[in-house]
């Protein structure tokens, strides 16, 4: 199943309702499309021990990977009115599985689509 960038972003936007962000109030939702057409959502989950906080993008990836998925086509990330570009840790995390994934965000009402390699041109990679 293919899914439009607009639809994937809508799903990410809808997922924000489940974000757990009592400290920052910055609620993020992500929607991840797998190679086989399934969508996994994620939200940011903060913690009293700040270092234990996890971003929406990695939550979506962790859910999918733990269900056996390994290939991903695109991920939409929504923080409401503000554009939310994946942080450095998430960029590296996503690169491990899908260097060519497209990252969809929205800025000033317009969807922006960037290949991950543009956001992270020189990723760290170990030989497998
Ligand atoms: Zn992140």
XYZ file of N, CA and C and ligand atoms in Angstrom:
385
model
N 0.841 -1.195 0.000
C 0.000 0.000 0.000
C 0.875 1.244 0.000
N 0.582 2.145 -0.899
C 1.290 3.414 -0.874
C 0.448 4.414 -0.086
N 1.079 5.422 0.397
C 0.375 6.425 1.187
C 0.996 7.781 0.873
N 0.157 8.769 0.717
C 0.672 10.093 0.338
C 1.415 10.730 1.507
N 2.272 11.674 1.158
C 2.979 12.412 2.204
C 1.997 13.154 3.099
N 0.943 13.677 2.488
C -0.067 14.420 3.256
C -0.756 13.517 4.272
N -1.118 12.308 3.819
C -1.802 11.375 4.707
C -0.874 10.923 5.835
N 0.373 10.646 5.502
C 1.316 10.215 6.535
C 1.507 11.324 7.571
N 1.565 12.563 7.097
C 1.717 13.684 8.027
C 0.481 13.813 8.920
N -0.699 13.603 8.347
C -1.942 13.641 9.144
C -1.901 12.609 10.260
N -1.397 11.430 9.950
C -1.312 10.373 10.966
C -0.341 10.801 12.073
N 0.778 11.401 11.676
C 1.748 11.884 12.666
C 1.112 12.958 13.547
N 0.387 13.826 12.909
C -0.304 14.910 13.637
C -1.301 14.323 14.648
N -2.027 13.327 14.227
C -3.003 12.692 15.106
C -2.359 11.978 16.278
N -1.176 11.420 16.043
C -0.479 10.677 17.105
C -0.055 11.586 18.241
N 0.125 12.872 17.956
C 0.596 13.819 18.986
C -0.253 13.791 20.246
N -1.528 13.440 20.104
C -2.431 13.435 21.265
C -1.931 12.486 22.353
N -1.125 11.503 21.970
C -0.628 10.529 22.942
C 0.764 10.854 23.469
N 1.312 11.979 23.057
C 2.644 12.345 23.548
C 2.621 12.508 25.069
N 3.743 12.184 25.685
C 3.881 12.379 27.126
C 4.986 13.408 27.328
N 4.590 14.660 27.468
C 5.571 15.750 27.535
C 5.215 16.735 28.644
N 5.133 16.240 29.908
C 4.723 17.133 30.992
C 5.781 18.183 31.335
N 7.012 17.989 30.919
C 8.074 18.917 31.291
C 8.258 20.022 30.255
N 8.291 19.651 29.002
C 8.513 20.655 27.954
C 7.210 21.173 27.353
N 6.160 20.353 27.406
C 4.923 20.725 26.725
C 5.042 20.644 25.209
N 6.174 20.151 24.718
C 6.435 20.056 23.275
C 6.028 18.656 22.817
N 4.837 18.552 22.239
C 4.273 17.251 21.863
C 4.578 16.947 20.404
N 5.196 15.811 20.178
C 5.612 15.417 18.823
C 4.982 14.083 18.472
N 4.546 13.965 17.233
C 4.046 12.700 16.718
C 4.825 12.317 15.481
N 4.989 11.024 15.271
C 5.679 10.534 14.080
C 4.864 9.413 13.460
N 4.944 9.298 12.144
C 4.313 8.181 11.431
C 5.338 7.632 10.452
N 5.634 6.358 10.609
C 6.706 5.691 9.864
C 6.112 4.683 8.893
N 6.452 4.818 7.623
C 5.972 3.890 6.595
C 7.050 2.856 6.291
N 6.683 1.584 6.436
C 7.633 0.506 6.173
C 7.673 0.185 4.679
N 8.689 -0.578 4.296
C 8.815 -1.014 2.899
C 7.595 -1.799 2.438
N 6.960 -2.517 3.370
C 5.794 -3.321 2.979
C 4.466 -2.616 3.240
N 4.516 -1.291 3.430
C 3.296 -0.497 3.420
C 2.564 -0.360 4.747
N 3.194 -0.793 5.827
C 2.553 -0.608 7.130
C 3.011 0.705 7.752
N 2.164 1.245 8.617
C 2.480 2.508 9.289
C 2.571 2.270 10.793
N 3.662 2.731 11.374
C 3.839 2.688 12.822
C 3.938 4.119 13.331
N 3.216 4.415 14.398
C 3.273 5.752 14.957
C 4.195 5.781 16.170
N 4.599 6.984 16.526
C 5.403 7.183 17.726
C 5.130 8.562 18.288
N 5.405 8.721 19.568
C 5.293 10.029 20.233
C 6.513 10.213 21.124
N 6.798 11.460 21.454
C 7.873 11.669 22.422
C 7.373 11.304 23.817
N 8.264 10.694 24.580
C 7.935 10.249 25.932
C 9.023 10.781 26.860
N 8.652 11.803 27.640
C 9.620 12.397 28.562
C 9.655 11.612 29.868
N 10.678 11.918 30.667
C 10.846 11.217 31.930
C 11.435 12.172 32.965
N 11.109 11.936 34.227
C 11.675 12.752 35.313
C 13.192 12.745 35.273
N 13.770 11.617 34.889
C 15.202 11.543 34.628
C 15.380 11.906 33.159
N 15.681 13.161 32.886
C 15.601 13.689 31.519
C 16.296 12.828 30.474
N 17.406 12.222 30.853
C 18.161 11.417 29.896
C 17.405 10.194 29.419
N 16.364 9.818 30.135
C 15.561 8.652 29.761
C 14.489 9.006 28.736
N 14.392 10.276 28.395
C 13.399 10.719 27.415
C 13.709 10.121 26.041
N 12.652 9.786 25.302
C 12.847 9.257 23.943
C 11.959 10.022 22.970
N 12.497 10.229 21.778
C 11.790 11.023 20.760
C 10.760 10.179 20.008
N 9.812 10.873 19.406
C 8.734 10.223 18.653
C 9.274 9.352 17.513
N 10.304 9.842 16.834
C 10.842 9.099 15.691
C 11.378 7.739 16.131
N 12.152 7.754 17.233
C 12.731 6.488 17.687
C 11.667 5.550 18.249
N 10.628 6.100 18.861
C 9.537 5.245 19.341
C 8.898 4.512 18.158
N 8.635 5.232 17.081
C 8.037 4.596 15.900
C 8.971 3.509 15.352
N 10.256 3.817 15.262
C 11.219 2.828 14.768
C 11.289 1.608 15.680
N 11.347 1.850 16.977
C 11.465 0.743 17.933
C 10.240 -0.172 17.845
N 9.071 0.428 17.729
C 7.858 -0.389 17.587
C 7.948 -1.263 16.337
N 8.344 -0.670 15.229
C 8.389 -1.409 13.962
C 9.486 -2.474 13.968
N 10.658 -2.105 14.451
C 11.784 -3.042 14.455
C 11.471 -4.237 15.353
N 10.814 -3.951 16.477
C 10.487 -5.052 17.397
C 9.417 -5.973 16.832
N 8.742 -5.531 15.771
C 7.766 -6.384 15.077
C 8.388 -7.030 13.844
N 9.709 -6.884 13.698
C 10.403 -7.574 12.621
C 10.669 -6.747 11.376
N 10.255 -5.487 11.367
C 10.474 -4.641 10.193
C 11.921 -4.171 10.154
N 12.456 -4.037 8.938
C 13.835 -3.581 8.806
C 14.015 -2.514 7.725
N 13.027 -2.356 6.853
C 13.163 -1.388 5.774
C 12.074 -0.331 5.852
N 12.456 0.923 5.609
C 11.509 2.018 5.787
C 11.617 3.012 4.644
N 10.466 3.526 4.230
C 10.436 4.429 3.076
C 10.361 5.885 3.451
N 9.475 6.214 4.391
C 9.389 7.611 4.802
C 8.841 7.726 6.209
N 9.166 8.870 6.826
C 8.668 9.152 8.170
C 8.203 10.604 8.208
N 7.001 10.809 8.734
C 6.481 12.158 8.922
C 6.583 12.506 10.394
N 6.944 13.751 10.652
C 7.109 14.211 12.031
C 6.339 15.512 12.204
N 5.471 15.533 13.227
C 4.654 16.720 13.469
C 4.806 17.207 14.896
N 4.982 18.503 15.029
C 4.966 19.137 16.346
C 3.923 20.251 16.345
N 2.862 20.050 15.590
C 1.824 21.071 15.512
C 2.264 22.216 14.623
N 2.124 23.434 15.126
C 2.418 24.606 14.306
C 3.910 24.768 14.036
N 4.726 24.210 14.919
C 6.168 24.353 14.756
C 6.738 23.201 13.924
N 7.711 23.504 13.076
C 8.378 22.426 12.366
C 9.235 21.645 13.348
N 9.217 20.335 13.230
C 10.036 19.494 14.097
C 10.934 18.626 13.239
N 12.188 18.995 13.154
C 13.174 18.225 12.393
C 13.823 17.226 13.342
N 13.998 15.983 12.919
C 14.588 14.984 13.819
C 15.928 15.441 14.401
N 16.137 15.130 15.682
C 17.389 15.488 16.351
C 18.526 14.594 15.839
N 19.728 14.901 16.258
C 20.903 14.169 15.798
C 20.863 12.685 16.141
N 20.409 12.374 17.352
C 20.351 10.959 17.743
C 19.381 10.214 16.833
N 18.230 10.797 16.576
C 17.236 10.135 15.715
C 17.753 9.992 14.285
N 18.462 10.983 13.794
C 19.017 10.877 12.436
C 19.947 9.675 12.341
N 20.841 9.558 13.319
C 21.770 8.426 13.332
C 21.022 7.109 13.492
N 20.016 7.089 14.343
C 19.232 5.877 14.602
C 18.534 5.409 13.324
N 17.928 6.353 12.614
C 17.209 6.005 11.382
C 18.168 5.547 10.295
N 19.350 6.180 10.247
C 20.333 5.862 9.216
C 20.751 4.403 9.267
N 20.790 3.847 10.467
C 21.184 2.443 10.654
C 20.335 1.508 9.793
N 19.064 1.846 9.652
C 18.127 0.951 8.959
C 17.798 1.414 7.548
N 17.683 2.713 7.349
C 17.243 3.206 6.043
C 17.890 4.543 5.721
N 19.117 4.489 5.216
C 19.795 5.752 4.878
C 19.028 6.585 3.852
N 18.222 5.921 3.041
C 17.517 6.636 1.974
C 16.116 7.080 2.376
N 15.734 6.906 3.621
C 14.377 7.269 4.033
C 14.123 8.755 3.777
N 12.877 9.077 3.436
C 12.490 10.480 3.270
C 11.885 10.977 4.576
N 12.250 12.179 4.957
C 11.773 12.789 6.198
C 10.817 13.922 5.833
N 9.591 13.800 6.325
C 8.538 14.757 5.987
C 8.215 15.604 7.212
N 8.318 16.906 7.058
C 7.944 17.833 8.123
C 7.035 18.893 7.504
N 6.557 19.798 8.327
C 5.735 20.892 7.804
C 6.235 22.200 8.397
N 6.438 23.175 7.535
C 6.883 24.499 7.969
C 6.039 25.539 7.251
N 5.484 26.457 8.011
C 4.659 27.525 7.442
C 3.566 26.963 6.536
N 2.980 25.848 6.972
C 1.855 25.274 6.245
C 2.214 24.429 5.039
N 3.510 24.319 4.748
C 3.945 23.551 3.574
C 4.727 22.318 4.015
N 4.403 21.181 3.387
C 5.184 19.980 3.662
C 6.581 20.134 3.072
N 7.560 19.658 3.836
C 8.932 19.634 3.341
C 9.379 18.176 3.340
N 9.956 17.747 2.246
C 10.419 16.366 2.131
C 11.914 16.381 1.854
N 12.659 15.750 2.756
C 14.118 15.719 2.601
C 14.600 14.284 2.745
N 15.561 13.882 1.937
C 16.186 12.578 2.191
C 17.027 12.678 3.461
N 17.060 11.589 4.217
C 17.849 11.589 5.460
C 19.306 11.946 5.191
N 19.818 11.530 4.040
C 21.224 11.805 3.722
C 21.504 13.311 3.617
N 20.455 14.091 3.388
C 20.642 15.550 3.377
C 20.746 16.072 4.810
N 19.950 15.460 5.725
C 19.973 15.894 7.131
C 21.198 15.352 7.862
N 21.714 14.219 7.388
C 22.870 13.584 8.037
C 23.822 13.099 6.947
N 24.607 14.022 6.381
C 25.437 13.660 5.212
C 26.579 12.705 5.522
N 27.070 12.703 6.763
C 28.190 11.818 7.073
C 27.882 11.031 8.342
N 27.038 10.033 8.188
C 26.626 9.211 9.332
C 27.765 8.317 9.788
N 27.700 7.940 11.051
C 28.636 6.958 11.600
C 28.146 5.570 11.224
N 29.038 4.740 10.666
C 28.647 3.396 10.246
C 29.754 2.403 10.607
N 29.380 1.330 11.257
C 30.295 0.214 11.508
C 30.070 -0.846 10.451
N 31.115 -1.562 10.092
C 30.933 -2.682 9.163
C 30.097 -3.754 9.841
N 29.177 -4.342 9.074
C 28.330 -5.408 9.626
C 28.873 -6.757 9.217
Zn 15.202 12.694 18.335
